[in-house]
XYZ file of C-alpha atoms in Angstrom:
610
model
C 0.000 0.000 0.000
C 2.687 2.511 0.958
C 4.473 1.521 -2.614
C 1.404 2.005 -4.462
C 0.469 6.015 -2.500
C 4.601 6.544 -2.905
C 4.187 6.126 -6.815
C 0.741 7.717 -7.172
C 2.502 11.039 -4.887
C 5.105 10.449 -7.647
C 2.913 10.416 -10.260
C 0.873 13.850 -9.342
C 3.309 15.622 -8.149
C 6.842 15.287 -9.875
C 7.428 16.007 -13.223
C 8.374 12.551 -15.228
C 8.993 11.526 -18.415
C 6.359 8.416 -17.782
C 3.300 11.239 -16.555
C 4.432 13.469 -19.567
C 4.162 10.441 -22.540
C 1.517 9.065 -20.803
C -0.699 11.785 -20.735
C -0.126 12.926 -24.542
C -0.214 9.691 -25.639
C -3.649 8.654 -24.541
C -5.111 12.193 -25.497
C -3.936 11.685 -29.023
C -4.599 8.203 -29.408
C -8.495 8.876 -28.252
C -9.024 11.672 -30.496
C -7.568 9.350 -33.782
C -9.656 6.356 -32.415
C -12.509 8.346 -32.042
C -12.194 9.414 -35.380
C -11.104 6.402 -37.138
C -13.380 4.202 -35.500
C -16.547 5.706 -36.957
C -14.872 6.175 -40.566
C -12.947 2.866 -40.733
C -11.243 1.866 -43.778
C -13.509 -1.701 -44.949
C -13.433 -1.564 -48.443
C -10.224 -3.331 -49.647
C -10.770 -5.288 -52.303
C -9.544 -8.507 -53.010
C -9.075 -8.582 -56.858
C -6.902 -5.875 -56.066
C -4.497 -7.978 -53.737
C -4.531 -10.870 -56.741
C -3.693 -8.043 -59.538
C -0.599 -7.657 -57.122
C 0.307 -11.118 -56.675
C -0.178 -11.924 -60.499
C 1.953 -8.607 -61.698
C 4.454 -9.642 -58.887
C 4.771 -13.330 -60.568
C 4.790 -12.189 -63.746
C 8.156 -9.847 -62.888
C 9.644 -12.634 -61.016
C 9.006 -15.548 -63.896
C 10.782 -12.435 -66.248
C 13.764 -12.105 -63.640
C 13.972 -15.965 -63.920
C 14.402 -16.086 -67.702
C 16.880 -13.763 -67.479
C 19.032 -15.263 -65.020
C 18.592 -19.181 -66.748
C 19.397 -17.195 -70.103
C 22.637 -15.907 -68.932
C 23.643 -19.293 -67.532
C 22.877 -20.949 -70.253
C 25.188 -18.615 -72.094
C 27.920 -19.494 -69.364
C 27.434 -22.982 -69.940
C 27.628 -22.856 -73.954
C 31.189 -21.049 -72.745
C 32.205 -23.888 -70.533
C 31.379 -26.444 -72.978
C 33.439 -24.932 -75.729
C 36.491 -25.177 -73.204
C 36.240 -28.278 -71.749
C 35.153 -30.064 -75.151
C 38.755 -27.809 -76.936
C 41.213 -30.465 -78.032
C 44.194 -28.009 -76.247
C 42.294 -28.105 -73.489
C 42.457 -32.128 -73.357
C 45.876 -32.309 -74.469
C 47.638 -30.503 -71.939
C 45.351 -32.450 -69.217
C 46.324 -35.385 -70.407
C 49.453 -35.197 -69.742
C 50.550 -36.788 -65.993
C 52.117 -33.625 -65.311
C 52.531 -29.895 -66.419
C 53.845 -29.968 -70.052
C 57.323 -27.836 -71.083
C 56.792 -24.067 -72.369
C 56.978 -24.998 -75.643
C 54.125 -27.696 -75.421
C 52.116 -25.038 -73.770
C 52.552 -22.584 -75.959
C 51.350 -24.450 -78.881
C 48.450 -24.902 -77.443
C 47.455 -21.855 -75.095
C 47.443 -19.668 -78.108
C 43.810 -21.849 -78.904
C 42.751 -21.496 -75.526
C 43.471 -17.716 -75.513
C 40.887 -17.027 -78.422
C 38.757 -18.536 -76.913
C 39.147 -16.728 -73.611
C 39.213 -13.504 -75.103
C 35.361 -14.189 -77.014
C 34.320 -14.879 -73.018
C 35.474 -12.062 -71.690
C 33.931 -9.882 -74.704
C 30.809 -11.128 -74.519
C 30.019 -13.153 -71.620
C 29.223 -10.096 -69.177
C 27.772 -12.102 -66.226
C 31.582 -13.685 -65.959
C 34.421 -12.597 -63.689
C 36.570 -15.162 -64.336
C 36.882 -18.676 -65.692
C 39.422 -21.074 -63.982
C 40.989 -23.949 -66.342
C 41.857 -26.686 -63.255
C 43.749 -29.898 -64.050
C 44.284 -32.730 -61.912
C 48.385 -32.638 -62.639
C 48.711 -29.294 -61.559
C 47.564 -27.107 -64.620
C 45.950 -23.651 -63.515
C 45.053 -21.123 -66.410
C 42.450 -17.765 -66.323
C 41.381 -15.494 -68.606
C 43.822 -12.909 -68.392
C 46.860 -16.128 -68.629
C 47.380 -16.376 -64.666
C 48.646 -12.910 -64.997
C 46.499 -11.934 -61.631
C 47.115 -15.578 -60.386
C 49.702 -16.549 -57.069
C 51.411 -18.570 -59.009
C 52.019 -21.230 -55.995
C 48.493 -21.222 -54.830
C 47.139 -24.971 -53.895
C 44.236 -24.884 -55.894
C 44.121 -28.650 -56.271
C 43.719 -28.733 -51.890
C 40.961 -26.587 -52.081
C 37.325 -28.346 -51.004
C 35.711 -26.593 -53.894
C 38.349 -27.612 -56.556
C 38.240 -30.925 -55.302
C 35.159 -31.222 -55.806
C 35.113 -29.988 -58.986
C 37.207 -33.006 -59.930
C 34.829 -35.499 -58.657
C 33.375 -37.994 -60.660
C 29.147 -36.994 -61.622
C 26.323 -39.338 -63.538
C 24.655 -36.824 -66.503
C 25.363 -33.835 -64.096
C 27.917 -32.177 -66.579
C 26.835 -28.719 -65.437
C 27.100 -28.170 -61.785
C 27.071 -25.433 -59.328
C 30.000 -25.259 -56.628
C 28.760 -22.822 -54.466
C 30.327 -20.065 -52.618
C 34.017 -19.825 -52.050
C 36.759 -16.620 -51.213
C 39.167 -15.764 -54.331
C 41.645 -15.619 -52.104
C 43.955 -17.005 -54.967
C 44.286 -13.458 -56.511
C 46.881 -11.112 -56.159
C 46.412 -8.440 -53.678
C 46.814 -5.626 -56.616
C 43.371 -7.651 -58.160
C 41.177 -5.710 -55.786
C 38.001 -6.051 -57.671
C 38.236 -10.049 -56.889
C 40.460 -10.504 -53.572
C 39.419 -11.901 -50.761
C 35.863 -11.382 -51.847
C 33.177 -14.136 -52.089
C 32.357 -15.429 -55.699
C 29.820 -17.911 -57.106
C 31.082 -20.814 -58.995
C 29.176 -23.104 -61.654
C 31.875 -25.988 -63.383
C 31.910 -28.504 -66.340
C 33.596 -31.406 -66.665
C 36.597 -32.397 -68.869
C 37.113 -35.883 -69.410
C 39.458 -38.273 -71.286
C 38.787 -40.610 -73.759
C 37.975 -42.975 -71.490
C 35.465 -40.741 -69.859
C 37.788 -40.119 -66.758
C 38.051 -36.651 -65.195
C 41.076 -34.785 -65.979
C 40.110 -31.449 -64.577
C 37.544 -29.142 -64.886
C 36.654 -25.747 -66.372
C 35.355 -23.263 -63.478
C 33.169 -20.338 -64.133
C 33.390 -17.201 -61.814
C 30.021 -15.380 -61.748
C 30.423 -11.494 -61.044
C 27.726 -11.348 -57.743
C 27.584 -7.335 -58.381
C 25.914 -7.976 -61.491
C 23.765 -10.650 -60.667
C 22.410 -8.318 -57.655
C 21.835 -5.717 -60.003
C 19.651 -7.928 -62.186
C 17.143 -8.566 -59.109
C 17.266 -4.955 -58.503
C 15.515 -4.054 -61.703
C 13.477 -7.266 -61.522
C 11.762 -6.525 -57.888
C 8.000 -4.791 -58.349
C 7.648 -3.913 -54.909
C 10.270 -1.969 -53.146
C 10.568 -3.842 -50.014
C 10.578 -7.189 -51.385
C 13.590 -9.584 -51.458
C 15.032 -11.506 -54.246
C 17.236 -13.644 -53.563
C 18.958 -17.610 -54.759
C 19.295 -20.632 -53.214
C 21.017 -23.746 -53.815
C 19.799 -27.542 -53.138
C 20.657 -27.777 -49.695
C 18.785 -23.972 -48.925
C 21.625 -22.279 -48.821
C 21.504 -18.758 -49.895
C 24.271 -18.052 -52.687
C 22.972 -14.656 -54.139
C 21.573 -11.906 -52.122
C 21.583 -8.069 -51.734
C 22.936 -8.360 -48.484
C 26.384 -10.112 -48.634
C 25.970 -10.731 -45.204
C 22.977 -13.265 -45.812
C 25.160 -15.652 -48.065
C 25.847 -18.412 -47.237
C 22.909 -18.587 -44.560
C 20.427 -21.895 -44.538
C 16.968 -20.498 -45.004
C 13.722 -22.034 -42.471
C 10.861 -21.691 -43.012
C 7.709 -23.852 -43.338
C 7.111 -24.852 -46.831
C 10.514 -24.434 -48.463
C 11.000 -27.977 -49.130
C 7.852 -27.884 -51.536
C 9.830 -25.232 -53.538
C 11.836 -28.378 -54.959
C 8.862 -30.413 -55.594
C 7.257 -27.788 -58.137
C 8.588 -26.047 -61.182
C 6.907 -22.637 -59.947
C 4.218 -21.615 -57.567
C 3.950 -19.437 -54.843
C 2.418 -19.514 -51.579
C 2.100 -17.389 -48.223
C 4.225 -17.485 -44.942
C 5.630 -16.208 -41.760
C 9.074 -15.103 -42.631
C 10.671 -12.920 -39.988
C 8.162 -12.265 -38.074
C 5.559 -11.268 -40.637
C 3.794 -12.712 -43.368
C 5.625 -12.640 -46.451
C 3.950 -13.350 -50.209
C 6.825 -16.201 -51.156
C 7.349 -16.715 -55.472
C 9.724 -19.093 -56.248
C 10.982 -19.801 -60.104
C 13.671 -22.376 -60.824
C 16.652 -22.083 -63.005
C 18.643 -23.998 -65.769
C 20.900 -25.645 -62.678
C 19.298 -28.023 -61.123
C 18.478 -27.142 -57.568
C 18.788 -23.586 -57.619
C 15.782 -21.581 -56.855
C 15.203 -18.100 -57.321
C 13.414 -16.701 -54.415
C 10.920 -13.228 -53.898
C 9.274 -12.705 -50.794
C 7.289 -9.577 -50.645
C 5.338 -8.265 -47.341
C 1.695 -8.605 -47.700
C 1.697 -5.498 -46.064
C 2.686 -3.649 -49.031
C 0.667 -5.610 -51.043
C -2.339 -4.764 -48.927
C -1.565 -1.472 -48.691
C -2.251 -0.940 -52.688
C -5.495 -2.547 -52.147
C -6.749 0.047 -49.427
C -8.269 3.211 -51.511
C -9.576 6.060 -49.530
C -12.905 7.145 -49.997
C -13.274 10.620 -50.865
C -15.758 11.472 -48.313
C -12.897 10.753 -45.760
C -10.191 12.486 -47.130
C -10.606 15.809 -44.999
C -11.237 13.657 -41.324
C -8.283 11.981 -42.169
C -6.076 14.693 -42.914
C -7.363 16.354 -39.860
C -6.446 12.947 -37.947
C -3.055 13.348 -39.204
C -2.397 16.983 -38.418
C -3.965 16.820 -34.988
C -1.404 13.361 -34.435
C 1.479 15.964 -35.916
C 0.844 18.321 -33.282
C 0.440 15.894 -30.802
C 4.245 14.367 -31.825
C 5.088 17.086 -32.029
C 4.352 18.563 -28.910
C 5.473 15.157 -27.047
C 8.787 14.745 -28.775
C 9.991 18.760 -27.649
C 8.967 18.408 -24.302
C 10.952 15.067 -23.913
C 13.692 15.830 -25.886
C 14.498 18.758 -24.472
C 16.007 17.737 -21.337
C 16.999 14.695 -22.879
C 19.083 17.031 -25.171
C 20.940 18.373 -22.340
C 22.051 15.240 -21.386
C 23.313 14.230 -24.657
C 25.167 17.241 -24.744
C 26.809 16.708 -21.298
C 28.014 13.301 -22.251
C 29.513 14.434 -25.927
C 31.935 16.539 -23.236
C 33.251 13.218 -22.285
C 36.632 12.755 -23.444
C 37.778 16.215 -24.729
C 40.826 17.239 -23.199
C 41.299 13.483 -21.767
C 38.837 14.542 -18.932
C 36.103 12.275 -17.985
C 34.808 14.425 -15.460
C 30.902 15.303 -15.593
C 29.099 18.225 -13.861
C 25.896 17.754 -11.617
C 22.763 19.357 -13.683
C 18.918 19.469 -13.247
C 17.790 17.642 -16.343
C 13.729 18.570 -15.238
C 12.990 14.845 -15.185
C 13.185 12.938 -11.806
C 14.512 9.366 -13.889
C 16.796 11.529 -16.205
C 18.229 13.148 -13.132
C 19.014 9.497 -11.338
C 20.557 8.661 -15.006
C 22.938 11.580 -14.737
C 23.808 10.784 -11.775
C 24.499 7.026 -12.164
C 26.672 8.176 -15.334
C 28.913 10.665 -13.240
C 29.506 7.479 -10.735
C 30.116 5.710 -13.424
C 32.457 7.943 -15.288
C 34.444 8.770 -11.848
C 35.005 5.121 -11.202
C 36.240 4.529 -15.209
C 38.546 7.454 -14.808
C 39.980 5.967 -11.272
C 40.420 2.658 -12.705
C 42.184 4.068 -15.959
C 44.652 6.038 -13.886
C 45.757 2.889 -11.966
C 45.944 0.622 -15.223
C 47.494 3.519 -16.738
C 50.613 3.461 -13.499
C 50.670 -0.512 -13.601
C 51.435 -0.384 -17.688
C 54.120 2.102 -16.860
C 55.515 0.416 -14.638
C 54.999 -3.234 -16.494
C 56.650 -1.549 -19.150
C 59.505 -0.312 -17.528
C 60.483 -3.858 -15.926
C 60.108 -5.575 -19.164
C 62.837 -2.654 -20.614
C 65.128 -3.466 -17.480
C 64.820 -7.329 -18.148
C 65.515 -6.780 -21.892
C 68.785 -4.895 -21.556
C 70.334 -6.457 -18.217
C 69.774 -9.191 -20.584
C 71.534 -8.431 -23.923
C 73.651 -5.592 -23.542
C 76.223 -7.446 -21.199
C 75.994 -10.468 -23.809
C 76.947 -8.427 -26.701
C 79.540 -6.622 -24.707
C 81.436 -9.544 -23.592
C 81.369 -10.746 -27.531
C 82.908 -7.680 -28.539
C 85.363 -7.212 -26.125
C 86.556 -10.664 -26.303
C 86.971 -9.824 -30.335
C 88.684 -6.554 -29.282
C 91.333 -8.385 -27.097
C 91.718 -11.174 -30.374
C 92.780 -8.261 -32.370
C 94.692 -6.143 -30.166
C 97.108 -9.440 -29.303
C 97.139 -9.949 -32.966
C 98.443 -6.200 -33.642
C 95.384 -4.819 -35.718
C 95.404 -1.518 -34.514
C 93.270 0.078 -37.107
C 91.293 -2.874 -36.569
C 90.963 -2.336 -32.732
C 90.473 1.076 -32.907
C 87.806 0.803 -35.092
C 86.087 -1.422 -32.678
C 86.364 0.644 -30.025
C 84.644 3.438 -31.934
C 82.263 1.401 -32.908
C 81.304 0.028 -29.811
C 81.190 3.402 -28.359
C 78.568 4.921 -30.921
C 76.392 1.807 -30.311
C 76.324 2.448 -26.548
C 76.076 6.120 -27.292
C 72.982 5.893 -29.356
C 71.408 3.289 -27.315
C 71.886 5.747 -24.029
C 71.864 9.534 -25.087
C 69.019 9.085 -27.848
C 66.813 10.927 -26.587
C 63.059 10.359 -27.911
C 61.592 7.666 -29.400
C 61.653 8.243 -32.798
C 64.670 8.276 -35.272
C 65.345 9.025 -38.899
C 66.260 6.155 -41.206
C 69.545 7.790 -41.653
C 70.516 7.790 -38.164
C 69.170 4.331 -37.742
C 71.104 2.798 -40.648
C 74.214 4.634 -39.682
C 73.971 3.091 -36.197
C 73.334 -0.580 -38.021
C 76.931 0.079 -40.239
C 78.424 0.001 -36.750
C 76.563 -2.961 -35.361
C 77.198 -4.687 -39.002
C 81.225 -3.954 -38.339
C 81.518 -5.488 -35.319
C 79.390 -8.554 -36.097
C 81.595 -8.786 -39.261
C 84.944 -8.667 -37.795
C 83.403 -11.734 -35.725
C 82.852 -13.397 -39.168
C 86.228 -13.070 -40.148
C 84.940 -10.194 -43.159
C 83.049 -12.783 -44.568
C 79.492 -11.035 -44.301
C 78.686 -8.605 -47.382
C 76.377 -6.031 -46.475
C 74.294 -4.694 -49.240
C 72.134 -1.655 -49.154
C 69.479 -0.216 -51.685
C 67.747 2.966 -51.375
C 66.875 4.561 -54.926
C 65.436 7.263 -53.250
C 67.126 9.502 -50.430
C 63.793 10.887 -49.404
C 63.339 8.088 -47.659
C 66.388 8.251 -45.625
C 64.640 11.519 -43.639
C 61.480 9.240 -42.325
C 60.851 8.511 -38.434
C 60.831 5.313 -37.377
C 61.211 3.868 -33.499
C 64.638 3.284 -32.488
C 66.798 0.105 -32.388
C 64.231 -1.345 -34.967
C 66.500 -2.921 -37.442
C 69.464 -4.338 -35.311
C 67.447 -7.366 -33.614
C 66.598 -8.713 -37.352
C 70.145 -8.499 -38.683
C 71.097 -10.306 -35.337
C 68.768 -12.467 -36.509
C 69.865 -12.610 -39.723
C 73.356 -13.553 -38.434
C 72.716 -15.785 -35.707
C 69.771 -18.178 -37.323
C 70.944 -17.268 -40.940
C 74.823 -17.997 -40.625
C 74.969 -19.540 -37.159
C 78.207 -20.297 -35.978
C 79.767 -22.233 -38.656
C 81.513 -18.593 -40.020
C 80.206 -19.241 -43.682
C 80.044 -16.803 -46.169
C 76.857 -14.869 -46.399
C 75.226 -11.525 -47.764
C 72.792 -9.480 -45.592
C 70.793 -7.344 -48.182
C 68.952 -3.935 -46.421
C 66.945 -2.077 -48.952
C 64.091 0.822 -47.912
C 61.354 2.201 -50.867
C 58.018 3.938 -50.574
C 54.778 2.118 -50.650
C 51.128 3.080 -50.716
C 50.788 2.175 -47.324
C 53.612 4.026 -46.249
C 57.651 3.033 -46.298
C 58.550 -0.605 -46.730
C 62.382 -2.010 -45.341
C 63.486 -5.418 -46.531
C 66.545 -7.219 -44.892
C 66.813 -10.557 -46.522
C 70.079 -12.953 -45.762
C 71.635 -15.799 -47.783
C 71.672 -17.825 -44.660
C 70.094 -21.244 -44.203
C 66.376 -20.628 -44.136
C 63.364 -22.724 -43.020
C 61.159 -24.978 -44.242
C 57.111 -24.354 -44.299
C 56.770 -25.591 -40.746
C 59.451 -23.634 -38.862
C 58.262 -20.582 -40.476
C 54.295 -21.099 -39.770
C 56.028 -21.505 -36.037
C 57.936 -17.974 -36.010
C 55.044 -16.520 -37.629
C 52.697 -17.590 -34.809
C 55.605 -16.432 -32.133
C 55.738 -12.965 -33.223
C 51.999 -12.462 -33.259
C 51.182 -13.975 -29.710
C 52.083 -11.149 -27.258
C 50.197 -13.218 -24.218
C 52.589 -16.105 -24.684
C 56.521 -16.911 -23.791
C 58.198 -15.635 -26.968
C 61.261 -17.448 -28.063
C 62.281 -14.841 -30.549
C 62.200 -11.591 -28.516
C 64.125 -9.858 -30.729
C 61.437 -10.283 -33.983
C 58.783 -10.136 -31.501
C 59.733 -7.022 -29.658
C 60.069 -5.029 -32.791
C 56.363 -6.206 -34.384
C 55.264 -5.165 -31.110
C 56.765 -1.779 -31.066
C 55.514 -1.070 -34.499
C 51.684 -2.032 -33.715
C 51.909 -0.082 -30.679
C 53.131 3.000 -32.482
C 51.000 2.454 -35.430
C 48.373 0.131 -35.522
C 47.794 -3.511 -36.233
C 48.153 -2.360 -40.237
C 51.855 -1.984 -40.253
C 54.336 -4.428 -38.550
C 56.394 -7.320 -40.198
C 55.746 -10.136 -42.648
C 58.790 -13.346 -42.800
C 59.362 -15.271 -46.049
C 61.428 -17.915 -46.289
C 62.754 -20.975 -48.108
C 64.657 -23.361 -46.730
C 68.448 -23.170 -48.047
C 67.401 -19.860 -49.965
C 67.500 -17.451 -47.392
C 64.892 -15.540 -44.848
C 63.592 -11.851 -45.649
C 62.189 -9.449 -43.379
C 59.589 -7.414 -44.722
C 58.759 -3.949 -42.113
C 55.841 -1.524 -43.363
C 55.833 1.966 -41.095
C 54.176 5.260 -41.818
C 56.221 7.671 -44.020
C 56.610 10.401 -41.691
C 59.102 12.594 -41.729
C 60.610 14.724 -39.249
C 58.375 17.333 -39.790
C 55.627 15.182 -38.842
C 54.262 15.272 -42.192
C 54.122 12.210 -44.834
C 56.930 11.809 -47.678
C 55.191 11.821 -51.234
């Protein structure tokens, strides 16, 4: 009882947001059903409704023609490659044939590329895939990675698998992730697939001819084929998975609903059906591949809404009905929005200047009040915990450093001063001396740097000294070679020490300790994305598997890193940067490693390089 006079006291006497809606809301929802309910709208007619539903099948049967039309086109294209004698000839063969065998018969298959790119319009691409390794596209694997597995991929495979009368199949939706990056029209991006067949003479598969459909266009097609303008046209394949739709997002999703399996048992019908929540008029059509459906589902309520004419005699009560719900709205929405405004406008002043400090204010609601509030709690309690995760980073940070150079610099000193004492009882003053300097600008830059950025110049000039130490270890048997076409580049910040741990690297996994003969190659150009350094060794390399491993390392930061010096300086970069720039490894084993580092081009200036 006390609850119940508490809220009514409420209710009268303070000025809420509930009292304020309430109140509008039921005076302008009497006067409209006052209104409304003595000049109802009864009169929709049904024949009206049925013209809809016939117009909308007519459109979609249309849409459906032109769809089977243009894969019937791509499947007159296939058929002309798979059934080309070149075609067989080089599929045939257990293996990929010599240039000159290729060559004598690509130039046939390149005619009749070219004709499908001319004309075939609904075509991205078309993949020739052979069982012993033969790859060819329409542009002559120009915008191919030339050691992509295609013949491990579960679409290719089952491309190659063996069909009864099928000869024209659909594979579904895969990633063209076997483009180059400079193909952006086509990497990464999801494509539709429909194959054929090419056999041998002894009707065995020897590969099979793959036709990339362009989605873009296909979209566009049920854009100009949909009547209503909130209906949906979409594909499906056999197992109800979508493979075309407006919304990329939706491919690849398993439609349910009740009634789709009787899609497969007609050629054409249509039928309605709760489909998200409201019922949907569902047309289906089928295409020239067997299985694929093409898909429209309108909302009867914009069917309906066609077959509700006003009569005239209403016209002017209904207008009035919609002014006097204007006002109403109107009136409603400014009287809540206003202090609902000032809010807002308080909490946009979050985070300018780093400040997360809000100011008390009397909003005019009681609720929006308690909200503000909550929100300055709220905000005083972030900004507390921020400062003390902000002190335990620093000093997390600052241990880590400690660790990190209590535990290489006396390692690399001892090295070099046990090679300084080698060549000081051999007599090599120069030698010695040269050491000694060297040693001393390495400690130097490492200690009086100030800052943490430096330019490429600086940086390289304090690797020369590193690489002359490191080199006299080698007995001069390390050549150092460094490109840089452009001295521009030479002026552009990047974070110190960042290129000595990979040439250690370079020389300690790359050459080891056996004192070979080697070449560490440094080179620096300008990218799109910014400035790219290379450092690349003649060392011993790694196979696939050690270099998936050091690939992982680098990228964990939560686990124990057993390269710290690769890892510390991918680290650096995304912390300065962002997770777009960092490092890339390639490597072969017995060919060498290369390090691959992508920065911002800033120069000292703080501008970009161009």
């Amino acid at each position: 009882m006390k609850k119940m006079m508490h809220f009514i006291r409420n209710f009268v006497l303070e000025k809420t947001i509930y009292r304020t809606f309430l109140i509008y809301y039921l005076l302008g929802n009497m006067l409209l059903l006052l209104l409304l309910g003595i000049l109802s709208i009864r009169d929709s007619t049904r024949m009206i409704t049925e013209e809809v539903i016939r117009s909308s099948n007519k459109v979609m049967e249309q849409a459906a023609q032109g769809i089977s039309f243009y894969l019937e086109e791509t499947k007159r294209s296939l058929l002309v490659l798979a059934s080309n004698q070149s075609v067989g000839a080089i599929l045939r063969q257990d293996e990929i044939p010599d240039m000159a065998y290729l060559l004598q018969h690509e130039r046939n298959i390149s005619e009749i590329m070219q004709s499908i790119n001319t004309y075939q319009s609904l075509i991205s691409d078309v993949l020739i895939l052979g069982k012993n390794g033969y790859v060819n596209n329409l542009n002559a694997r120009s915008s191919l990675w030339w050691d992509y597995p295609f013949t491990e991929q579960t679409w290719a495979l089952e491309s190659f698998e063996s069909r009864q009368g099928d000869y024209f199949f659909s594979l579904g939706i895969h990633n063209q992730d076997y483009y180059m990056n400079s193909d952006i029209s086509r990497y990464g991006k999801p494509t539709l697939s429909v194959a054929m067949q090419v056999k041998g003479y002894r009707r065995e598969v020897l590969g099979s001819v793959i036709a990339n459909l362009d989605l873009q266009k296909v979209n566009s097609m049920f854009e100009r084929s949909m009547y209503q303008s909130q209906a949906n046209i979409f594909m499906i394949d056999e197992h109800r998975r979508i493979i075309v739709h407006q919304d990329s997002a939706e491919i690849g999703q398993t439609m349910h609903f009740a009634g789709i399996d009787n899609i497969y048992l007609e050629k054409s019908g249509n039928f309605r059906e709760q489909l998200f929540g409201e019922e949907h008029l569902i047309i289906y059509q089928p295409t020239v591949i067997e299985g694929w459906m093409m898909i429209s589902a309108i909302p009867m309520t914009e069917i309906t809404s066609q077959s509700a004419p006003l009569k005239s005699n209403l016209n002017r009560i209904l207008y009035l009905c919609l002014v006097l719900n204007v006002l109403i709205s109107l009136a409603v929405t400014f009287r809540i929005s206003r202090p609902l405004q000032g809010l807002l406008r308080t909490l946009n002043k979050i985070g300018t200047d780093d400040m997360l400090y809000i100011r008390n204010k009397n909003y005019q609601y009681r609720e929006i009040n308690i909200i503000g509030t909550k929100f300055k709690e709220l905000m005083d309690r972030i900004d507390l915990l921020i400062q003390q995760n902000y002190l335990t980073q620093i000093a997390l940070k600052e241990e880590e450093l400690k660790a990190l150079q209590a535990q290489i610099n006396p390692h690399f000193l001892f090295n070099t001063l046990q090679l300084l004492q080698t060549e000081i009882v051999c007599g090599n003053i120069e030698s010695s001396n040269r050491i000694v300097l060297s040693l001393s600008n390495l400690f130097r830059y490492s200690l009086r740097q100030t800052g943490e950025l430096v330019t490429l110049h600086t940086e390289l000039k304090q690797l020369n000294d590193y690489l002359y130490i490191m080199n006299k270890k080698y007995d001069d048997r390390i050549t150092v070679k460094q490109h840089i076409p452009d001295e521009d580049v030479l002026q552009v910040n990047i974070p110190k020490l960042l290129l000595q741990p990979i040439v250690e690297n370079c020389i300690r996994h790359g050459f080891g300790e056996d004192r070979r003969e080697g070449t560490i190659c440094i080179s620096a150009v300008k990218v799109k994305k910014g400035l790219l350094i290379a450092i690349g060794d003649t060392g011993e390399g790694m196979d696939r598997q050690e270099l998936r491993a050091l690939r992982q390392q680098i990228e964990k930061p939560d686990q124990d890193v057993g390269n710290i010096g690769l890892y510390n300086v991918n680290h650096r970069i995304k912390l300065n940067y962002g997770s777009d720039y960092g490092l890339r490894i390639r490597s072969r084993r017995q060919a060498g490693t290369w390090v691959y580092l992508v920065v911002p081009a800033r120069s000292r200036e703080g501008g970009r390089t161009e």
